Amino acid sequence: MSKIKKITFLLLFPFIAHFIISCCDCVEPLIYHFTHKTITINNLDNAGSEPVVSSASSIIKTAYGIRIEVDREKTACTEPARSLFIQSVYARKCNCPPLMQLTPKDSITAIKIVTLNDFDSNHLANTEISDYFKVYKPYSFVTIAKYLQSSKNILYDESELGMKIDLLLMTTPTMNNQHTFKVQITLSDGRIFEPETSIELI
Amino acid sequence: MNKLFFASLISILLAVDSYGQDSTRFKPYKSILQTRPTFGLSLPLTKLLKGDVTDYLLAYDDQTYYWQIISATLFFHKHWGIECNFQSGSSNRISKRGDKFLQAMQSEYGKDYYVTPSTGASYNDLDMLGGNVGRGLLGVIYRFESRRFLIYPKISMGYTSFYKDWGKAYLKEKNSNNILEVSYSENGPENYFTTAAAVTFGYKLRKRLFLCADLMTSYYKTNVLFTKTTENLASGQSITEGSRYKKNIVNQSLGVGLIFVMNNGHR
């Protein structure tokens, strides 16, 4: 009887082994780097149901915002880590990792918004008014500092390389109608981008 | 309603034709175990709903139709017995309340805001067994029977239950960066202790099949609190206000159905 059991086990062993291996046959993820390439800003008109980029010369001041568009570029691929003893790092785990991982070579460390015109009595020309803006994602507002703390560093799809940050003006100006804003973006590798945008706030 | 009545009448006649064996023997007080499927209307003597938007977050209606699938009566004495039953109720208003809530939020705030409403009421499907308003009762029943007619007065107690849902709307102010979140949260029990007095009138169609009509008055006290929170998402400032549904509810139910005698004794 015990011989029959042994023979049966030996006959079934390849099928059982194949079943276990096929379940855990994960493809090693390709790990890329990405770098911040260009940064542009546009005026946002939030008078409607959602903020839209506007090329108009004037926008209602209670519905004004700035959109920062960051173009990030994929760079070299690095070799995935391999185990010495087993073929797959993820052996015995059937929840395979994403096929691609994009890790940053550099990141945004600071965003400052500077008014180039007198904004109100406390914020004259060439002073920072970052506190007057909040980062908006439907339906939540966070300060710029909190946004930078919480923004994720590792991406899992190339479509995530294009990044948009909507900054909405939460305190309206009391001086002047014509305004120019400089957005100073500092990267971790020392690069600083300083795009500007002008608008008449009515 | 007329269609429903005639459909039930035809069903009864068919059942009469096929059920029962000896139409000549209608000795009173013989049945021991009965089951009594019925359907009917539950009408309000006092109303819970008050015309607020939060009415749509209650899976409740003052006037409902009901069906009673589960019912058992056990007579342990010539006159006395115990009865338990479960009634399920619903109405058109209950089934459409999700859409009604969305419309109400739109009409209340749509002039000044772009409204994005949502509610848990949109996901509530009707449970054919439990209905939207459930009522379970256990009571004492007394019976008077002649050869053809019967009257069963009874008193019972149990519970009435109905669901409550959350509601929410994001309000994007027109021509502004301002966004408000209006949310309704509910608090309160789902089951309410219920007392009921009822009487069943019947006519014996066959030895084991009776036609019956139910009349029941029930009482329970609700205590539901909806809290409305209006929060400015940019500043984080919020205002809360409550809307309480604390009322003594008295309902009058009218129903018709059949009594099936499951077990006859030898008294």
Short mmCIF file of N, CA and C in Angstrom, two decimals, chain A residues 22-165:
data_model
loop_
_atom_site.label_atom_id
_atom_site.label_comp_id
_atom_site.label_asym_id
_atom_site.label_seq_id
_atom_site.Cartn_x
_atom_site.Cartn_y
_atom_site.Cartn_z
N SER A 22 4.32 28.07 -11.19
CA SER A 22 3.58 28.95 -12.10
C SER A 22 2.85 30.03 -11.33
N CYS A 23 2.42 29.72 -10.11
CA CYS A 23 1.73 30.70 -9.28
C CYS A 23 2.68 31.82 -8.87
N CYS A 24 3.95 31.49 -8.68
CA CYS A 24 4.91 32.46 -8.17
C CYS A 24 5.88 32.93 -9.25
N ASP A 25 5.52 32.76 -10.49
CA ASP A 25 6.44 33.08 -11.57
C ASP A 25 6.32 34.56 -11.92
N CYS A 26 6.85 35.42 -11.05
CA CYS A 26 6.76 36.86 -11.26
C CYS A 26 7.90 37.33 -12.15
N VAL A 27 7.58 38.31 -12.99
CA VAL A 27 8.62 38.94 -13.80
C VAL A 27 9.29 40.01 -12.96
N GLU A 28 10.61 40.04 -13.02
CA GLU A 28 11.36 41.06 -12.26
C GLU A 28 11.01 42.45 -12.79
N PRO A 29 10.73 43.42 -11.91
CA PRO A 29 10.38 44.76 -12.41
C PRO A 29 11.59 45.47 -13.02
N LEU A 30 11.32 46.25 -14.07
CA LEU A 30 12.36 47.08 -14.65
C LEU A 30 12.41 48.38 -13.86
N ILE A 31 13.58 48.74 -13.40
CA ILE A 31 13.70 49.94 -12.58
C ILE A 31 14.38 51.04 -13.40
N TYR A 32 13.67 52.12 -13.60
CA TYR A 32 14.19 53.28 -14.34
C TYR A 32 14.37 54.44 -13.36
N HIS A 33 15.13 55.43 -13.81
CA HIS A 33 15.19 56.70 -13.10
C HIS A 33 14.43 57.73 -13.91
N PHE A 34 14.02 58.79 -13.26
CA PHE A 34 13.47 59.93 -14.01
C PHE A 34 14.02 61.22 -13.43
N THR A 35 14.04 62.23 -14.30
CA THR A 35 14.56 63.53 -13.88
C THR A 35 13.59 64.63 -14.32
N HIS A 36 13.55 65.71 -13.55
CA HIS A 36 12.70 66.85 -13.89
C HIS A 36 13.37 67.60 -15.04
N LYS A 37 12.64 67.75 -16.14
CA LYS A 37 13.25 68.31 -17.35
C LYS A 37 12.85 69.77 -17.54
N THR A 38 11.57 70.02 -17.76
CA THR A 38 11.12 71.42 -17.95
C THR A 38 9.94 71.69 -17.03
N ILE A 39 9.79 72.96 -16.68
CA ILE A 39 8.67 73.37 -15.83
C ILE A 39 8.05 74.61 -16.46
N THR A 40 6.75 74.57 -16.71
CA THR A 40 6.03 75.74 -17.26
C THR A 40 4.85 76.06 -16.35
N ILE A 41 4.43 77.34 -16.41
CA ILE A 41 3.25 77.72 -15.62
C ILE A 41 2.23 78.40 -16.52
N ASN A 42 0.97 78.26 -16.16
CA ASN A 42 -0.14 78.89 -16.89
C ASN A 42 -1.15 79.45 -15.89
N ASN A 43 -1.92 80.43 -16.37
CA ASN A 43 -2.99 80.97 -15.54
C ASN A 43 -4.17 80.01 -15.54
N LEU A 44 -4.79 79.90 -14.38
CA LEU A 44 -5.97 79.04 -14.25
C LEU A 44 -7.21 79.90 -14.00
N ASP A 45 -8.29 79.54 -14.70
CA ASP A 45 -9.58 80.19 -14.47
C ASP A 45 -10.49 79.16 -13.79
N ASN A 46 -10.84 79.42 -12.55
CA ASN A 46 -11.66 78.47 -11.77
C ASN A 46 -13.08 78.99 -11.55
N ALA A 47 -13.55 79.83 -12.51
CA ALA A 47 -14.91 80.37 -12.36
C ALA A 47 -15.96 79.29 -12.58
N GLY A 48 -15.64 78.28 -13.36
CA GLY A 48 -16.59 77.21 -13.67
C GLY A 48 -16.55 76.10 -12.65
N SER A 49 -16.94 74.92 -13.10
CA SER A 49 -17.03 73.79 -12.16
C SER A 49 -15.67 73.23 -11.78
N GLU A 50 -14.65 73.48 -12.63
CA GLU A 50 -13.30 73.02 -12.30
C GLU A 50 -12.28 73.95 -12.94
N PRO A 51 -11.07 74.01 -12.40
CA PRO A 51 -10.07 74.93 -12.95
C PRO A 51 -9.61 74.53 -14.34
N VAL A 52 -9.54 75.54 -15.24
CA VAL A 52 -9.06 75.28 -16.61
C VAL A 52 -8.00 76.30 -16.96
N VAL A 53 -7.03 75.90 -17.78
CA VAL A 53 -5.98 76.81 -18.23
C VAL A 53 -6.61 77.87 -19.11
N SER A 54 -6.25 79.13 -18.85
CA SER A 54 -6.86 80.24 -19.58
C SER A 54 -5.77 81.09 -20.25
N SER A 55 -6.06 81.49 -21.48
CA SER A 55 -5.16 82.42 -22.17
C SER A 55 -5.74 83.82 -22.19
N ALA A 56 -6.86 84.01 -21.47
CA ALA A 56 -7.50 85.33 -21.42
C ALA A 56 -6.58 86.31 -20.69
N SER A 57 -6.77 87.60 -20.99
CA SER A 57 -5.92 88.62 -20.36
C SER A 57 -6.41 88.96 -18.95
N SER A 58 -7.64 88.61 -18.64
CA SER A 58 -8.15 88.91 -17.30
C SER A 58 -8.95 87.71 -16.75
N ILE A 59 -8.90 87.58 -15.45
CA ILE A 59 -9.61 86.50 -14.75
C ILE A 59 -10.20 87.08 -13.47
N ILE A 60 -11.35 86.57 -13.07
CA ILE A 60 -11.96 87.02 -11.80
C ILE A 60 -11.00 86.68 -10.66
N LYS A 61 -10.72 87.68 -9.81
CA LYS A 61 -9.66 87.47 -8.80
C LYS A 61 -10.01 86.42 -7.76
N THR A 62 -11.30 86.20 -7.52
CA THR A 62 -11.68 85.17 -6.53
C THR A 62 -11.59 83.76 -7.11
N ALA A 63 -11.36 83.68 -8.43
CA ALA A 63 -11.31 82.36 -9.07
C ALA A 63 -10.00 82.16 -9.84
N TYR A 64 -8.93 82.81 -9.34
CA TYR A 64 -7.65 82.74 -10.05
C TYR A 64 -6.75 81.65 -9.46
N GLY A 65 -5.95 81.09 -10.35
CA GLY A 65 -4.97 80.11 -9.91
C GLY A 65 -3.82 80.00 -10.89
N ILE A 66 -2.82 79.26 -10.50
CA ILE A 66 -1.65 79.01 -11.37
C ILE A 66 -1.46 77.50 -11.48
N ARG A 67 -1.30 77.03 -12.71
CA ARG A 67 -1.01 75.61 -12.89
C ARG A 67 0.47 75.43 -13.24
N ILE A 68 1.15 74.62 -12.45
CA ILE A 68 2.55 74.28 -12.73
C ILE A 68 2.55 72.95 -13.47
N GLU A 69 3.12 72.93 -14.65
CA GLU A 69 3.21 71.68 -15.41
C GLU A 69 4.67 71.25 -15.46
N VAL A 70 4.93 70.08 -14.93
CA VAL A 70 6.30 69.57 -14.84
C VAL A 70 6.46 68.42 -15.83
N ASP A 71 7.45 68.56 -16.68
CA ASP A 71 7.74 67.49 -17.64
C ASP A 71 8.93 66.70 -17.12
N ARG A 72 8.69 65.43 -16.81
CA ARG A 72 9.78 64.59 -16.27
C ARG A 72 10.17 63.54 -17.31
N GLU A 73 11.44 63.24 -17.36
CA GLU A 73 11.95 62.38 -18.42
C GLU A 73 12.53 61.09 -17.83
N LYS A 74 12.21 59.99 -18.50
CA LYS A 74 12.74 58.69 -18.08
C LYS A 74 14.21 58.59 -18.52
N THR A 75 15.06 58.10 -17.66
CA THR A 75 16.48 57.96 -18.02
C THR A 75 16.86 56.47 -18.01
N ALA A 76 18.09 56.20 -17.63
CA ALA A 76 18.63 54.83 -17.77
C ALA A 76 17.89 53.80 -16.94
N CYS A 77 17.95 52.56 -17.44
CA CYS A 77 17.36 51.44 -16.73
C CYS A 77 18.44 50.77 -15.89
N THR A 78 18.12 50.42 -14.66
CA THR A 78 19.10 49.73 -13.82
C THR A 78 18.75 48.26 -13.72
N GLU A 79 19.74 47.44 -13.43
CA GLU A 79 19.53 45.99 -13.32
C GLU A 79 18.73 45.68 -12.06
N PRO A 80 17.74 44.84 -12.16
CA PRO A 80 17.00 44.47 -10.97
C PRO A 80 17.84 43.60 -10.04
N ALA A 81 17.56 43.71 -8.76
CA ALA A 81 18.28 42.90 -7.77
C ALA A 81 17.90 41.44 -7.92
N ARG A 82 18.90 40.52 -7.76
CA ARG A 82 18.62 39.09 -7.89
C ARG A 82 19.10 38.35 -6.65
N SER A 83 18.38 37.33 -6.31
CA SER A 83 18.76 36.52 -5.16
C SER A 83 19.81 35.50 -5.58
N LEU A 84 20.70 35.18 -4.65
CA LEU A 84 21.75 34.20 -4.94
C LEU A 84 21.18 32.78 -4.97
N PHE A 85 20.15 32.57 -4.19
CA PHE A 85 19.71 31.19 -3.97
C PHE A 85 18.48 30.79 -4.78
N ILE A 86 17.58 31.71 -4.97
CA ILE A 86 16.39 31.36 -5.76
C ILE A 86 16.25 32.33 -6.92
N GLN A 87 15.64 31.83 -7.98
CA GLN A 87 15.56 32.59 -9.21
C GLN A 87 14.76 33.88 -9.03
N SER A 88 13.64 33.76 -8.35
CA SER A 88 12.78 34.92 -8.21
C SER A 88 12.85 35.46 -6.79
N VAL A 89 13.00 36.78 -6.68
CA VAL A 89 12.99 37.42 -5.38
C VAL A 89 11.63 37.26 -4.73
N TYR A 90 10.61 37.17 -5.58
CA TYR A 90 9.23 37.15 -5.09
C TYR A 90 8.66 35.73 -5.05
N ALA A 91 9.57 34.73 -5.00
CA ALA A 91 9.10 33.36 -4.93
C ALA A 91 8.20 33.18 -3.71
N ARG A 92 7.20 32.34 -3.88
CA ARG A 92 6.20 32.05 -2.86
C ARG A 92 5.29 33.23 -2.58
N LYS A 93 5.33 34.29 -3.42
CA LYS A 93 4.36 35.37 -3.30
C LYS A 93 3.67 35.51 -4.65
N CYS A 94 2.37 35.35 -4.66
CA CYS A 94 1.66 35.40 -5.93
C CYS A 94 1.26 36.82 -6.31
N ASN A 95 1.34 37.77 -5.38
CA ASN A 95 1.03 39.16 -5.73
C ASN A 95 2.30 39.82 -6.29
N CYS A 96 2.47 39.72 -7.59
CA CYS A 96 3.69 40.20 -8.23
C CYS A 96 3.80 41.72 -8.16
N PRO A 97 5.00 42.26 -8.17
CA PRO A 97 5.17 43.72 -8.14
C PRO A 97 4.86 44.31 -9.52
N PRO A 98 4.69 45.65 -9.62
CA PRO A 98 4.46 46.26 -10.93
C PRO A 98 5.63 45.98 -11.87
N LEU A 99 5.34 45.94 -13.15
CA LEU A 99 6.38 45.60 -14.13
C LEU A 99 7.45 46.67 -14.22
N MET A 100 7.06 47.91 -13.90
CA MET A 100 8.02 49.02 -14.03
C MET A 100 8.01 49.88 -12.78
N GLN A 101 9.19 50.31 -12.38
CA GLN A 101 9.29 51.26 -11.28
C GLN A 101 10.16 52.41 -11.74
N LEU A 102 9.69 53.64 -11.48
CA LEU A 102 10.45 54.83 -11.86
C LEU A 102 10.85 55.56 -10.58
N THR A 103 12.13 55.61 -10.33
CA THR A 103 12.59 56.27 -9.10
C THR A 103 13.24 57.61 -9.47
N PRO A 104 13.07 58.63 -8.63
CA PRO A 104 13.55 59.98 -9.00
C PRO A 104 15.06 60.16 -8.80
N LYS A 105 15.68 60.83 -9.77
CA LYS A 105 17.07 61.25 -9.59
C LYS A 105 17.12 62.56 -8.84
N ASP A 106 16.05 63.36 -9.03
CA ASP A 106 15.94 64.65 -8.34
C ASP A 106 14.48 64.91 -8.02
N SER A 107 14.22 65.81 -7.11
CA SER A 107 12.84 66.09 -6.72
C SER A 107 12.67 67.57 -6.40
N ILE A 108 11.41 68.00 -6.36
CA ILE A 108 11.13 69.41 -6.02
C ILE A 108 11.25 69.56 -4.51
N THR A 109 12.07 70.47 -4.08
CA THR A 109 12.25 70.67 -2.64
C THR A 109 11.52 71.91 -2.13
N ALA A 110 11.25 72.86 -3.05
CA ALA A 110 10.55 74.08 -2.59
C ALA A 110 9.83 74.74 -3.76
N ILE A 111 8.67 75.30 -3.44
CA ILE A 111 7.94 76.13 -4.42
C ILE A 111 7.62 77.44 -3.71
N LYS A 112 8.08 78.54 -4.32
CA LYS A 112 7.80 79.87 -3.75
C LYS A 112 7.11 80.71 -4.81
N ILE A 113 6.11 81.46 -4.40
CA ILE A 113 5.43 82.36 -5.34
C ILE A 113 5.71 83.79 -4.87
N VAL A 114 6.24 84.55 -5.79
CA VAL A 114 6.64 85.92 -5.49
C VAL A 114 5.81 86.86 -6.36
N THR A 115 5.23 87.89 -5.74
CA THR A 115 4.50 88.89 -6.52
C THR A 115 5.48 89.97 -6.98
N LEU A 116 5.39 90.32 -8.24
CA LEU A 116 6.29 91.36 -8.78
C LEU A 116 5.61 92.73 -8.77
N ASN A 117 4.36 92.76 -8.27
CA ASN A 117 3.65 94.03 -8.11
C ASN A 117 3.17 94.12 -6.67
N ASP A 118 2.79 95.32 -6.27
CA ASP A 118 2.22 95.45 -4.92
C ASP A 118 0.92 94.66 -4.87
N PHE A 119 0.81 93.73 -3.90
CA PHE A 119 -0.36 92.84 -3.82
C PHE A 119 -1.36 93.37 -2.79
N ASP A 120 -0.84 93.62 -1.60
CA ASP A 120 -1.63 94.31 -0.56
C ASP A 120 -0.65 95.06 0.32
N SER A 121 -1.15 95.69 1.35
CA SER A 121 -0.28 96.56 2.15
C SER A 121 0.85 95.79 2.83
N ASN A 122 0.65 94.52 3.06
CA ASN A 122 1.70 93.70 3.70
C ASN A 122 2.62 93.02 2.70
N HIS A 123 2.20 92.96 1.47
CA HIS A 123 2.99 92.26 0.46
C HIS A 123 3.17 93.18 -0.74
N LEU A 124 4.23 93.95 -0.65
CA LEU A 124 4.54 94.86 -1.76
C LEU A 124 5.33 94.08 -2.82
N ALA A 125 5.72 94.74 -3.86
CA ALA A 125 6.41 94.08 -4.98
C ALA A 125 7.65 93.33 -4.50
N ASN A 126 7.89 92.19 -5.13
CA ASN A 126 9.04 91.32 -4.83
C ASN A 126 9.01 90.69 -3.44
N THR A 127 7.82 90.44 -2.95
CA THR A 127 7.71 89.70 -1.69
C THR A 127 6.99 88.37 -1.97
N GLU A 128 7.26 87.43 -1.07
CA GLU A 128 6.68 86.09 -1.25
C GLU A 128 5.23 86.05 -0.78
N ILE A 129 4.37 85.44 -1.59
CA ILE A 129 2.96 85.30 -1.18
C ILE A 129 2.51 83.82 -1.28
N SER A 130 3.44 82.93 -1.05
CA SER A 130 3.13 81.49 -1.15
C SER A 130 1.98 81.10 -0.22
N ASP A 131 1.89 81.76 0.94
CA ASP A 131 0.83 81.41 1.90
C ASP A 131 -0.56 81.76 1.39
N TYR A 132 -0.62 82.62 0.38
CA TYR A 132 -1.93 83.00 -0.17
C TYR A 132 -2.46 81.95 -1.17
N PHE A 133 -1.61 81.01 -1.51
CA PHE A 133 -2.02 79.96 -2.46
C PHE A 133 -2.13 78.62 -1.74
N LYS A 134 -3.04 77.77 -2.23
CA LYS A 134 -3.12 76.40 -1.73
C LYS A 134 -3.16 75.44 -2.91
N VAL A 135 -2.55 74.28 -2.71
CA VAL A 135 -2.56 73.25 -3.75
C VAL A 135 -3.93 72.56 -3.71
N TYR A 136 -4.57 72.46 -4.88
CA TYR A 136 -5.92 71.89 -4.94
C TYR A 136 -5.92 70.60 -5.76
N LYS A 137 -6.53 69.58 -5.16
CA LYS A 137 -6.87 68.35 -5.88
C LYS A 137 -8.31 68.07 -5.52
N PRO A 138 -9.14 67.70 -6.51
CA PRO A 138 -10.56 67.52 -6.17
C PRO A 138 -10.73 66.48 -5.06
N TYR A 139 -11.35 66.71 -3.97
CA TYR A 139 -11.82 67.96 -3.43
C TYR A 139 -11.04 68.21 -2.14
N SER A 140 -9.81 68.62 -2.23
CA SER A 140 -9.04 68.90 -1.03
C SER A 140 -8.03 70.01 -1.30
N PHE A 141 -7.72 70.74 -0.24
CA PHE A 141 -6.73 71.80 -0.30
C PHE A 141 -5.62 71.47 0.68
N VAL A 142 -4.39 71.67 0.27
CA VAL A 142 -3.26 71.55 1.21
C VAL A 142 -2.29 72.70 0.96
N THR A 143 -1.51 73.00 1.97
CA THR A 143 -0.49 74.03 1.79
C THR A 143 0.61 73.47 0.88
N ILE A 144 1.39 74.38 0.32
CA ILE A 144 2.46 73.95 -0.58
C ILE A 144 3.45 73.04 0.16
N ALA A 145 3.77 73.41 1.40
CA ALA A 145 4.73 72.62 2.19
C ALA A 145 4.22 71.20 2.40
N LYS A 146 2.96 71.07 2.75
CA LYS A 146 2.38 69.73 2.98
C LYS A 146 2.32 68.92 1.70
N TYR A 147 2.05 69.62 0.60
CA TYR A 147 1.99 68.92 -0.68
C TYR A 147 3.35 68.32 -1.02
N LEU A 148 4.41 69.10 -0.82
CA LEU A 148 5.75 68.61 -1.15
C LEU A 148 6.16 67.45 -0.24
N GLN A 149 5.68 67.49 1.00
CA GLN A 149 5.99 66.38 1.93
C GLN A 149 5.30 65.08 1.51
N SER A 150 4.08 65.23 0.99
CA SER A 150 3.27 64.02 0.75
C SER A 150 3.37 63.51 -0.69
N SER A 151 3.99 64.27 -1.59
CA SER A 151 4.01 63.83 -2.99
C SER A 151 4.89 62.57 -3.12
N LYS A 152 4.39 61.61 -3.89
CA LYS A 152 5.08 60.32 -3.95
C LYS A 152 6.30 60.39 -4.88
N ASN A 153 7.30 59.64 -4.51
CA ASN A 153 8.55 59.69 -5.24
C ASN A 153 8.67 58.59 -6.29
N ILE A 154 8.14 57.41 -5.98
CA ILE A 154 8.26 56.29 -6.93
C ILE A 154 7.02 56.22 -7.80
N LEU A 155 7.23 56.14 -9.11
CA LEU A 155 6.12 56.05 -10.06
C LEU A 155 6.08 54.63 -10.62
N TYR A 156 4.90 54.23 -11.08
CA TYR A 156 4.74 52.87 -11.60
C TYR A 156 4.25 52.84 -13.04
N ASP A 157 4.12 54.01 -13.64
CA ASP A 157 3.67 54.07 -15.03
C ASP A 157 4.23 55.32 -15.68
N GLU A 158 4.58 55.20 -16.96
CA GLU A 158 5.16 56.36 -17.67
C GLU A 158 4.18 57.52 -17.77
N SER A 159 2.86 57.20 -17.74
CA SER A 159 1.86 58.27 -17.83
C SER A 159 1.92 59.20 -16.63
N GLU A 160 2.56 58.75 -15.55
CA GLU A 160 2.66 59.59 -14.35
C GLU A 160 3.81 60.59 -14.45
N LEU A 161 4.59 60.52 -15.52
CA LEU A 161 5.75 61.41 -15.65
C LEU A 161 5.32 62.87 -15.82
N GLY A 162 4.20 63.08 -16.51
CA GLY A 162 3.67 64.44 -16.62
C GLY A 162 2.95 64.79 -15.33
N MET A 163 3.36 65.90 -14.70
CA MET A 163 2.77 66.24 -13.40
C MET A 163 2.17 67.64 -13.45
N LYS A 164 1.00 67.80 -12.87
CA LYS A 164 0.34 69.11 -12.80
C LYS A 164 0.08 69.46 -11.35
N ILE A 165 0.41 70.69 -10.99
CA ILE A 165 0.11 71.18 -9.63
C ILE A 165 -0.75 72.43 -9.79
#
